Short mmCIF file of C-alpha atoms and ligand atoms in Angstrom, two decimals:
data_model
loop_
_atom_site.label_atom_id
_atom_site.label_comp_id
_atom_site.label_asym_id
_atom_site.label_seq_id
_atom_site.Cartn_x
_atom_site.Cartn_y
_atom_site.Cartn_z
CA MET A 1 15.85 3.84 5.87
CA HIS A 2 16.50 5.43 2.49
CA SER A 3 13.65 5.02 0.06
CA TRP A 4 14.33 4.77 -3.66
CA PRO A 5 15.18 7.40 -6.28
CA SER A 6 12.53 10.04 -6.75
CA VAL A 7 10.48 10.54 -9.88
CA VAL A 8 9.80 14.09 -10.98
CA VAL A 9 6.11 14.77 -11.41
CA PRO A 10 5.59 18.28 -12.72
CA GLU A 11 2.46 20.26 -11.96
CA THR A 12 0.28 19.78 -14.96
CA ARG A 13 -1.02 22.67 -16.98
CA GLU A 14 -4.17 20.70 -17.65
CA HIS A 15 -7.26 21.46 -15.67
CA LEU A 16 -7.80 18.23 -13.77
CA PRO A 17 -11.17 17.34 -12.26
CA ASP A 18 -11.12 16.75 -8.50
CA LEU A 19 -10.12 13.20 -7.61
CA THR A 20 -12.89 10.97 -6.27
CA LEU A 21 -11.97 7.70 -4.55
CA ASN A 22 -14.42 5.00 -3.51
CA GLY A 23 -13.04 4.22 -0.06
CA LEU A 24 -14.12 1.47 2.30
CA THR A 25 -16.88 3.61 3.85
CA GLY A 26 -17.95 5.44 0.68
CA PRO A 27 -16.67 7.94 -1.86
CA ILE A 28 -14.51 10.91 -0.93
CA THR A 29 -13.56 13.77 -3.22
CA ILE A 30 -10.18 15.41 -2.78
CA THR A 31 -10.40 18.98 -3.99
CA ASN A 32 -7.42 20.86 -5.31
CA GLN A 33 -8.08 23.49 -2.62
CA ILE A 34 -6.16 21.49 -0.02
CA ASP A 35 -2.41 22.03 0.24
CA HIS A 36 -1.37 18.67 1.62
CA PHE A 37 -2.58 15.08 1.74
CA ARG A 38 -1.33 12.56 4.32
CA MET A 39 -1.21 9.03 2.92
CA TYR A 40 0.06 5.94 4.72
CA VAL A 41 0.47 2.72 2.75
CA CYS A 42 1.27 -0.54 4.53
CA GLY A 43 4.59 -1.85 3.30
CA ILE A 44 6.08 -5.28 2.83
CA THR A 45 7.29 -7.85 5.28
CA PRO A 46 10.68 -8.38 3.65
CA TYR A 47 10.86 -12.15 3.27
CA ASP A 48 9.81 -12.70 -0.33
CA ALA A 49 10.47 -10.21 -3.08
CA THR A 50 7.89 -8.03 -4.80
CA HIS A 51 5.21 -10.11 -6.46
CA LEU A 52 2.56 -8.77 -8.80
CA GLY A 53 0.08 -8.30 -5.95
CA HIS A 54 2.51 -5.92 -4.24
CA ALA A 55 3.20 -4.16 -7.52
CA ALA A 56 -0.54 -3.66 -8.18
CA THR A 57 -1.04 -2.26 -4.68
CA TYR A 58 1.84 0.24 -4.74
CA LEU A 59 0.91 1.26 -8.27
CA THR A 60 -2.59 2.17 -7.05
CA PHE A 61 -1.30 4.60 -4.45
CA ASP A 62 1.29 5.89 -6.90
CA LEU A 63 -1.58 6.99 -9.16
CA ILE A 64 -3.07 8.98 -6.28
CA ASN A 65 0.34 10.45 -5.47
CA ARG A 66 0.85 11.48 -9.09
CA TYR A 67 -2.65 12.88 -9.52
CA LEU A 68 -2.50 15.06 -6.41
CA THR A 69 1.14 16.10 -6.87
CA SER A 70 0.39 17.22 -10.42
CA GLN A 71 -2.38 19.42 -8.98
CA GLY A 72 0.15 21.15 -6.74
CA ILE A 73 -0.89 19.30 -3.57
CA SER A 74 1.96 18.24 -1.29
CA VAL A 75 1.50 14.49 -0.79
CA GLN A 76 3.00 13.31 2.49
CA PHE A 77 3.36 9.64 1.69
CA VAL A 78 4.73 7.29 4.34
CA GLU A 79 5.35 3.57 4.00
CA ASN A 80 6.69 1.06 6.50
CA ILE A 81 8.82 -2.05 6.40
CA THR A 82 7.51 -4.78 8.70
CA ASP A 83 10.96 -6.11 9.52
CA ILE A 84 9.78 -7.62 12.83
CA ASP A 85 7.22 -10.29 12.04
CA ASP A 86 6.73 -14.04 12.42
CA PRO A 87 6.92 -14.96 8.70
CA LEU A 88 10.28 -13.19 8.38
CA PHE A 89 11.73 -15.08 11.35
CA GLU A 90 10.30 -18.41 10.14
CA ARG A 91 11.70 -17.95 6.64
CA ALA A 92 15.12 -16.87 7.94
CA ALA A 93 15.28 -19.91 10.26
CA ARG A 94 14.23 -22.22 7.41
CA ASP A 95 16.96 -20.84 5.16
CA ASN A 96 19.56 -20.74 7.93
CA GLN A 97 20.04 -17.04 7.43
CA SER A 98 19.85 -14.15 9.89
CA TRP A 99 16.53 -12.28 9.81
CA GLN A 100 18.45 -9.00 9.32
CA GLU A 101 20.31 -10.34 6.28
CA LEU A 102 17.15 -11.74 4.75
CA GLY A 103 15.25 -8.50 5.47
CA ASN A 104 17.97 -6.25 4.03
CA SER A 105 18.30 -8.29 0.85
CA GLN A 106 14.54 -8.34 0.24
CA VAL A 107 14.16 -4.61 0.96
CA ALA A 108 16.92 -3.89 -1.57
CA LEU A 109 15.12 -6.00 -4.16
CA PHE A 110 11.81 -4.27 -3.41
CA GLN A 111 13.44 -0.86 -3.82
CA SER A 112 14.91 -1.81 -7.18
CA ASP A 113 11.53 -3.16 -8.34
CA MET A 114 9.79 0.06 -7.25
CA THR A 115 12.42 2.12 -9.08
CA ALA A 116 12.00 0.07 -12.27
CA LEU A 117 8.21 0.42 -12.10
CA ARG A 118 8.58 4.19 -11.57
CA ILE A 119 6.64 4.20 -8.30
CA MET A 120 7.18 7.56 -6.57
CA PRO A 121 9.07 6.94 -3.33
CA PRO A 122 7.63 7.73 0.10
CA VAL A 123 8.92 10.78 1.95
CA ALA A 124 9.51 8.48 4.92
CA TYR A 125 10.26 4.78 4.46
CA GLU A 126 10.48 3.51 8.02
CA SER A 127 11.29 0.11 9.42
CA VAL A 128 9.88 -1.25 12.66
CA THR A 129 13.38 -1.74 14.10
CA ASP A 130 14.20 1.94 13.49
CA SER A 131 10.92 3.02 15.14
CA MET A 132 11.14 0.71 18.17
CA SER A 133 11.49 3.35 20.89
CA GLU A 134 8.34 5.19 19.69
CA ILE A 135 6.43 1.91 19.36
CA ILE A 136 7.33 0.92 22.93
CA LEU A 137 6.25 4.35 24.27
CA ALA A 138 2.87 3.96 22.56
CA ILE A 139 2.33 0.46 23.97
CA GLU A 140 3.28 1.67 27.46
CA LYS A 141 0.74 4.48 27.11
CA LEU A 142 -1.95 1.95 26.14
CA ALA A 143 -1.01 -0.02 29.27
CA GLN A 144 -1.50 3.13 31.39
CA ASN A 145 -4.88 3.72 29.71
CA GLY A 146 -6.01 0.23 30.61
CA SER A 147 -6.45 -0.60 26.91
CA ILE A 148 -4.25 -3.70 27.08
CA TYR A 149 -3.84 -6.65 29.46
CA GLN A 150 -1.23 -9.25 30.25
CA LEU A 151 -1.61 -12.94 29.51
CA GLU A 152 1.43 -14.96 30.55
CA SER A 153 4.38 -13.06 29.06
CA ASP A 154 2.31 -11.48 26.24
CA TRP A 155 0.05 -8.42 26.22
CA TYR A 156 -3.23 -8.12 24.31
CA PHE A 157 -5.23 -5.15 23.08
CA LYS A 158 -8.89 -5.03 24.21
CA ILE A 159 -11.03 -4.95 21.09
CA SER A 160 -14.47 -5.21 22.77
CA ASP A 161 -15.28 -1.46 22.54
CA PHE A 162 -14.84 -1.57 18.75
CA LEU A 163 -16.77 -4.70 17.82
CA ASN A 164 -19.76 -2.69 16.59
CA GLU A 165 -17.46 -1.30 13.87
CA LEU A 166 -16.35 -4.71 12.53
CA PRO A 167 -16.36 -4.62 8.72
CA LEU A 168 -17.70 -8.20 8.58
CA ALA A 169 -19.79 -10.64 10.61
CA TYR A 170 -18.24 -11.73 13.92
CA ALA A 171 -18.05 -15.41 12.90
CA ASP A 172 -16.27 -14.49 9.64
CA ALA A 173 -13.97 -12.17 11.55
CA LEU A 174 -12.96 -15.02 13.88
CA LYS A 175 -12.10 -17.26 10.95
CA ILE A 176 -10.12 -14.64 9.04
CA PHE A 177 -8.37 -13.44 12.19
CA GLY A 178 -7.02 -16.98 12.67
CA GLU A 179 -5.89 -17.18 9.05
CA ARG A 180 -4.10 -13.82 9.09
CA GLY A 181 -1.80 -13.99 12.06
CA GLY A 182 -4.33 -13.86 14.94
CA ASP A 183 -4.78 -16.43 17.73
CA PRO A 184 -8.54 -16.66 18.37
CA GLU A 185 -8.13 -20.08 20.06
CA LYS A 186 -5.72 -18.89 22.73
CA ILE A 187 -7.09 -19.64 26.21
CA GLY A 188 -7.47 -16.79 28.67
CA LYS A 189 -8.09 -13.88 26.28
CA GLU A 190 -10.89 -11.47 27.19
CA ASN A 191 -12.17 -11.64 23.61
CA PRO A 192 -10.99 -14.15 20.97
CA LEU A 193 -10.42 -11.23 18.55
CA ASP A 194 -8.04 -9.36 20.88
CA PRO A 195 -4.77 -8.95 18.95
CA VAL A 196 -1.40 -9.43 20.60
CA ILE A 197 0.38 -6.09 21.03
CA TRP A 198 3.53 -7.12 22.91
CA ILE A 199 5.04 -10.58 22.54
CA GLY A 200 7.16 -11.74 25.46
CA ASN A 201 10.56 -12.89 24.31
CA LYS A 202 10.82 -16.34 22.78
CA SER A 203 14.24 -17.91 22.47
CA GLY A 204 16.05 -17.07 19.29
CA GLU A 205 13.88 -14.05 18.50
CA PRO A 206 14.97 -10.44 18.79
CA GLY A 207 13.68 -8.50 21.78
CA TRP A 208 13.71 -5.05 23.35
CA ASP A 209 13.37 -3.79 26.91
CA SER A 210 10.09 -2.21 27.92
CA LYS A 211 7.99 -1.66 31.04
CA LEU A 212 5.94 -4.66 29.87
CA GLY A 213 8.97 -6.95 29.89
CA PHE A 214 11.53 -7.96 27.30
CA GLY A 215 9.92 -8.71 23.94
CA ARG A 216 8.73 -7.31 20.63
CA PRO A 217 5.64 -5.54 19.32
CA GLY A 218 2.71 -7.09 17.45
CA TRP A 219 2.01 -6.14 13.85
CA HIS A 220 -0.83 -3.57 14.05
CA ILE A 221 0.68 -1.14 16.55
CA GLU A 222 3.81 -0.91 14.40
CA CYS A 223 1.85 0.72 11.57
CA VAL A 224 -0.08 3.00 13.95
CA VAL A 225 3.12 4.45 15.37
CA ILE A 226 5.05 4.71 12.10
CA ALA A 227 2.10 6.51 10.52
CA LEU A 228 1.48 8.91 13.40
CA ALA A 229 5.13 9.65 14.19
CA ASN A 230 5.83 10.53 10.57
CA LEU A 231 2.55 12.15 9.49
CA VAL A 232 1.40 13.87 12.68
CA GLY A 233 4.76 14.32 14.43
CA ASP A 234 6.41 13.23 17.64
CA THR A 235 3.87 15.12 19.72
CA TYR A 236 0.95 12.87 18.78
CA LEU A 237 1.10 11.18 22.19
CA THR A 238 1.03 14.39 24.18
CA SER A 239 -0.94 17.03 22.31
CA SER A 240 -4.40 17.05 20.85
CA SER A 241 -4.94 16.99 17.13
CA ALA A 242 -6.64 19.84 15.34
CA ASN A 243 -8.29 17.33 13.08
CA LYS A 244 -10.93 14.72 13.69
CA TYR A 245 -8.78 12.41 11.57
CA GLN A 246 -5.09 11.93 12.20
CA ILE A 247 -4.33 11.16 8.55
CA ASP A 248 -6.21 11.32 5.24
CA LEU A 249 -5.80 7.83 3.82
CA GLN A 250 -4.57 4.41 4.84
CA GLY A 251 -4.00 2.03 1.97
CA GLY A 252 -2.97 -1.51 1.20
CA GLY A 253 -4.19 -4.71 -0.38
CA SER A 254 -7.77 -5.85 0.30
CA ASP A 255 -6.43 -8.62 2.57
CA LEU A 256 -5.58 -5.83 5.05
CA ILE A 257 -9.19 -4.63 5.53
CA PHE A 258 -9.49 -7.11 8.37
CA PRO A 259 -7.85 -7.53 10.74
CA HIS A 260 -4.98 -5.12 10.08
CA HIS A 261 -6.69 -1.85 9.16
CA PHE A 262 -9.55 -2.47 11.58
CA MET A 263 -7.02 -2.99 14.38
CA THR A 264 -4.89 0.04 13.47
CA ALA A 265 -8.01 2.23 13.58
CA ALA A 266 -9.05 0.83 16.99
CA MET A 267 -5.57 1.19 18.50
CA THR A 268 -5.24 4.78 17.25
CA LYS A 269 -8.57 5.69 18.81
CA SER A 270 -7.50 4.18 22.13
CA LEU A 271 -4.09 5.85 21.95
CA THR A 272 -5.04 9.36 20.83
CA GLY A 273 -8.80 9.72 21.15
CA TYR A 274 -9.00 10.56 17.44
CA GLU A 275 -9.95 8.61 14.35
CA PHE A 276 -7.01 7.24 12.38
CA ALA A 277 -7.76 7.78 8.68
CA GLN A 278 -10.49 9.68 6.90
CA THR A 279 -10.65 6.97 4.28
CA TYR A 280 -9.30 3.48 3.68
CA LEU A 281 -8.59 2.29 0.17
CA HIS A 282 -7.70 -1.23 -0.90
CA ALA A 283 -6.31 -2.81 -4.04
CA GLY A 284 -7.77 -6.12 -5.21
CA MET A 285 -5.81 -9.35 -5.18
CA VAL A 286 -3.86 -10.68 -8.16
CA GLY A 287 -4.24 -14.40 -8.92
CA LEU A 288 -2.37 -16.62 -11.34
CA ASP A 289 -4.06 -18.77 -14.01
CA GLY A 290 -7.31 -19.08 -12.05
CA GLU A 291 -5.73 -19.64 -8.63
CA LYS A 292 -4.99 -17.40 -5.70
CA MET A 293 -1.36 -16.25 -5.82
CA SER A 294 0.25 -17.02 -2.49
CA LYS A 295 3.53 -17.82 -0.86
CA SER A 296 2.16 -21.10 0.49
CA LYS A 297 1.15 -22.26 -3.01
CA GLY A 298 4.56 -21.25 -4.35
CA ASN A 299 2.99 -19.63 -7.42
CA LEU A 300 4.11 -16.03 -6.92
CA VAL A 301 5.01 -14.10 -10.05
CA LEU A 302 7.88 -11.85 -9.02
CA VAL A 303 8.46 -8.50 -10.69
CA SER A 304 12.22 -9.11 -10.58
CA ASN A 305 11.79 -12.39 -12.50
CA LEU A 306 9.66 -10.71 -15.18
CA LEU A 307 12.35 -8.04 -15.54
CA LYS A 308 15.05 -10.72 -15.72
CA SER A 309 13.09 -12.47 -18.47
CA GLY A 310 13.46 -9.31 -20.49
CA TYR A 311 10.05 -7.68 -20.01
CA ASP A 312 10.11 -3.91 -20.00
CA ALA A 313 9.00 -2.45 -16.65
CA MET A 314 6.67 -0.10 -18.53
CA VAL A 315 4.93 -3.10 -20.10
CA ILE A 316 4.45 -4.65 -16.63
CA ARG A 317 3.08 -1.31 -15.43
CA PHE A 318 0.76 -1.10 -18.44
CA ALA A 319 -0.50 -4.66 -17.85
CA LEU A 320 -1.35 -3.83 -14.23
CA LEU A 321 -3.02 -0.54 -15.18
CA ASN A 322 -5.20 -2.40 -17.65
CA GLU A 323 -7.40 -3.70 -14.82
CA HIS A 324 -9.21 -1.55 -12.26
CA PHE A 325 -7.27 -1.39 -9.00
CA ALA A 326 -10.20 -2.44 -6.81
CA THR A 327 -11.07 -5.63 -8.67
CA ASP A 328 -9.48 -9.00 -8.07
CA ARG A 329 -7.77 -10.03 -11.27
CA MET A 330 -6.00 -12.98 -12.84
CA TRP A 331 -2.56 -12.86 -14.33
CA ARG A 332 -2.04 -15.25 -17.25
CA ASP A 333 0.84 -15.87 -19.64
CA THR A 334 -1.05 -13.90 -22.26
CA THR A 335 -1.51 -10.82 -20.00
CA ILE A 336 1.99 -9.49 -20.45
CA GLN A 337 2.10 -10.29 -24.17
CA GLU A 338 -1.14 -8.41 -24.80
CA ALA A 339 0.25 -5.44 -22.88
CA GLN A 340 3.46 -5.64 -24.91
CA ASN A 341 1.49 -5.54 -28.18
CA ARG A 342 -0.50 -2.48 -27.10
CA VAL A 343 2.57 -0.65 -25.81
CA ASP A 344 4.32 -1.36 -29.14
CA LEU A 345 1.41 0.23 -31.01
CA ILE A 346 1.38 3.28 -28.72
CA ARG A 347 5.16 3.72 -29.06
CA SER A 348 4.89 3.45 -32.80
CA ALA A 349 2.17 6.13 -32.87
CA LEU A 350 4.17 8.38 -30.52
CA SER A 351 7.15 8.18 -32.86
CA ARG A 352 5.24 9.69 -35.81
CA ASN A 353 5.69 13.27 -36.89
CA GLU A 354 1.95 13.79 -37.35
CA VAL A 355 -0.50 12.43 -34.82
CA ALA A 356 -4.22 12.62 -34.10
CA PRO A 357 -5.44 15.47 -31.86
CA THR A 358 -4.20 14.92 -28.29
CA SER A 359 -6.02 17.40 -26.06
CA ASP A 360 -9.32 15.50 -26.17
CA THR A 361 -7.52 12.23 -25.33
CA ILE A 362 -5.76 13.92 -22.43
CA SER A 363 -9.09 15.19 -21.08
CA LYS A 364 -10.61 11.71 -21.37
CA ILE A 365 -7.68 10.13 -19.50
CA ALA A 366 -7.86 12.79 -16.77
CA LYS A 367 -11.60 12.32 -16.40
CA ALA A 368 -11.25 8.53 -16.16
CA LEU A 369 -8.51 8.79 -13.52
CA SER A 370 -10.50 11.31 -11.50
CA ASN A 371 -13.33 8.77 -11.34
CA ASN A 372 -11.86 6.35 -8.78
CA LEU A 373 -8.68 5.78 -10.83
CA ASP A 374 -10.46 4.17 -13.77
CA THR A 375 -7.32 3.13 -15.62
CA PRO A 376 -8.97 0.64 -18.04
CA THR A 377 -11.06 3.49 -19.47
CA ALA A 378 -7.99 5.74 -19.57
CA LEU A 379 -6.02 3.15 -21.56
CA LYS A 380 -8.95 2.61 -23.95
CA ALA A 381 -8.88 6.34 -24.72
CA LEU A 382 -5.21 5.92 -25.53
CA ASP A 383 -5.91 2.94 -27.84
CA ASN A 384 -8.51 5.04 -29.67
CA TRP A 385 -5.96 7.82 -30.16
CA VAL A 386 -3.55 5.22 -31.64
CA LYS A 387 -6.26 4.08 -34.08
CA GLU A 388 -7.02 7.66 -35.11
CA THR A 389 -3.33 8.33 -35.64
CA GLU A 390 -2.91 5.15 -37.71
CA SER A 391 -5.84 6.17 -39.87
CA GLY A 392 -4.08 9.43 -40.72
CA ALA A 393 -5.66 11.99 -38.38
CA THR A 394 -3.41 14.94 -37.59
CA GLY A 395 -3.26 18.05 -35.41
CA GLY A 396 -2.00 16.62 -32.11
CA SER A 397 1.15 17.15 -30.08
CA VAL A 398 3.24 14.06 -29.29
CA GLY A 399 5.18 15.94 -26.60
CA GLU A 400 2.03 17.04 -24.82
CA LEU A 401 0.59 13.49 -24.72
CA SER A 402 3.84 11.74 -23.72
CA ARG A 403 4.43 14.20 -20.90
CA PHE A 404 0.89 13.67 -19.66
CA LEU A 405 1.18 9.84 -19.79
CA ASP A 406 4.46 10.03 -17.92
CA THR A 407 3.10 12.42 -15.26
CA MET A 408 -0.28 10.84 -14.61
CA LEU A 409 0.14 7.16 -15.41
CA GLY A 410 3.90 6.85 -14.85
CA LEU A 411 4.23 5.44 -18.36
CA ALA A 412 7.48 6.67 -19.89
CA LEU A 413 6.95 5.39 -23.42
ZN1 ZN B 1 0.14 -1.65 8.11
#
């Protein structure tokens, strides 16, 4: 699958501090001594266009991509499209549309939203359907290993060896597993938390041939294989890795911590003998007017609708950057207007012939970003520069600051 148009991020001449990220298991610092960084970000299930929660998530990993790329590190960024999944089939059936048509239209909309928001595209943007032969090979290998078992026409992954690594209490895990696509109540499973890995064919659903019968894969193994095939290479099933970790970072929204990222880590360990990611990073959830934003509540704010209403994509980007990526936040009617007002002031300052000194502001923004992507502090430094400029300070370079904002924050103002 083609991704979307690339965004040029030049290597910066600034001396950037090393980037520290507060991952799920603690902070990691990425030094500029490495030459590549392997990042896998879980992509959309294409049945409802990009809402602000998606935008906030992909923006988070875009900041990492920009920061490391500008340091001269080659970022190998892979993202998937979960185009085989229950919600997609359910939505397509509801709307009397084919799942392929629905998927293609929503992927196209997602790509145009990502382009508008100036999110750097992945080097590989892979759908489950295009990766099916590799996914089936991996599941067959897990069957040979004895890591999965059959229950009626379905196959389940044995999670029992990994339960001591659960990121939450077992009782909470059971509840959340049921809410996020799992089937803890199903009779006959070895452990209620075992996730389905191969779903025997149900009428009306797409299916593929495999040694486990005709059917389709479960969600978690899809990401394992798309990540490994594209970031480690086709030999990941047959040769040993030189690294303890197969990839450097797996990312997504905080609703993926459990079960999805827990399951992908467990399946990778069973499949390859190695750990999946060195760190896991998660973006907080975006709510609307005090409520959780969700498809079931019907209160999603779509990026495409904001763009259609005439909001500038850079103002949407600014509004999302104004909150720290890791915190849950609320979107309100006033959020976008406040961002618009601040962007107007910054643009007005950037259009002056004489501006306040810029190098100190650039250093402050770089320092804030290096500290776990602290964008609110970075934007405050920018507001202060605007105030200094308005009060008549001089000696700065507009070109230098605009280039830096564009490179590091993706704000083309
Ligand atoms: Zn995933």
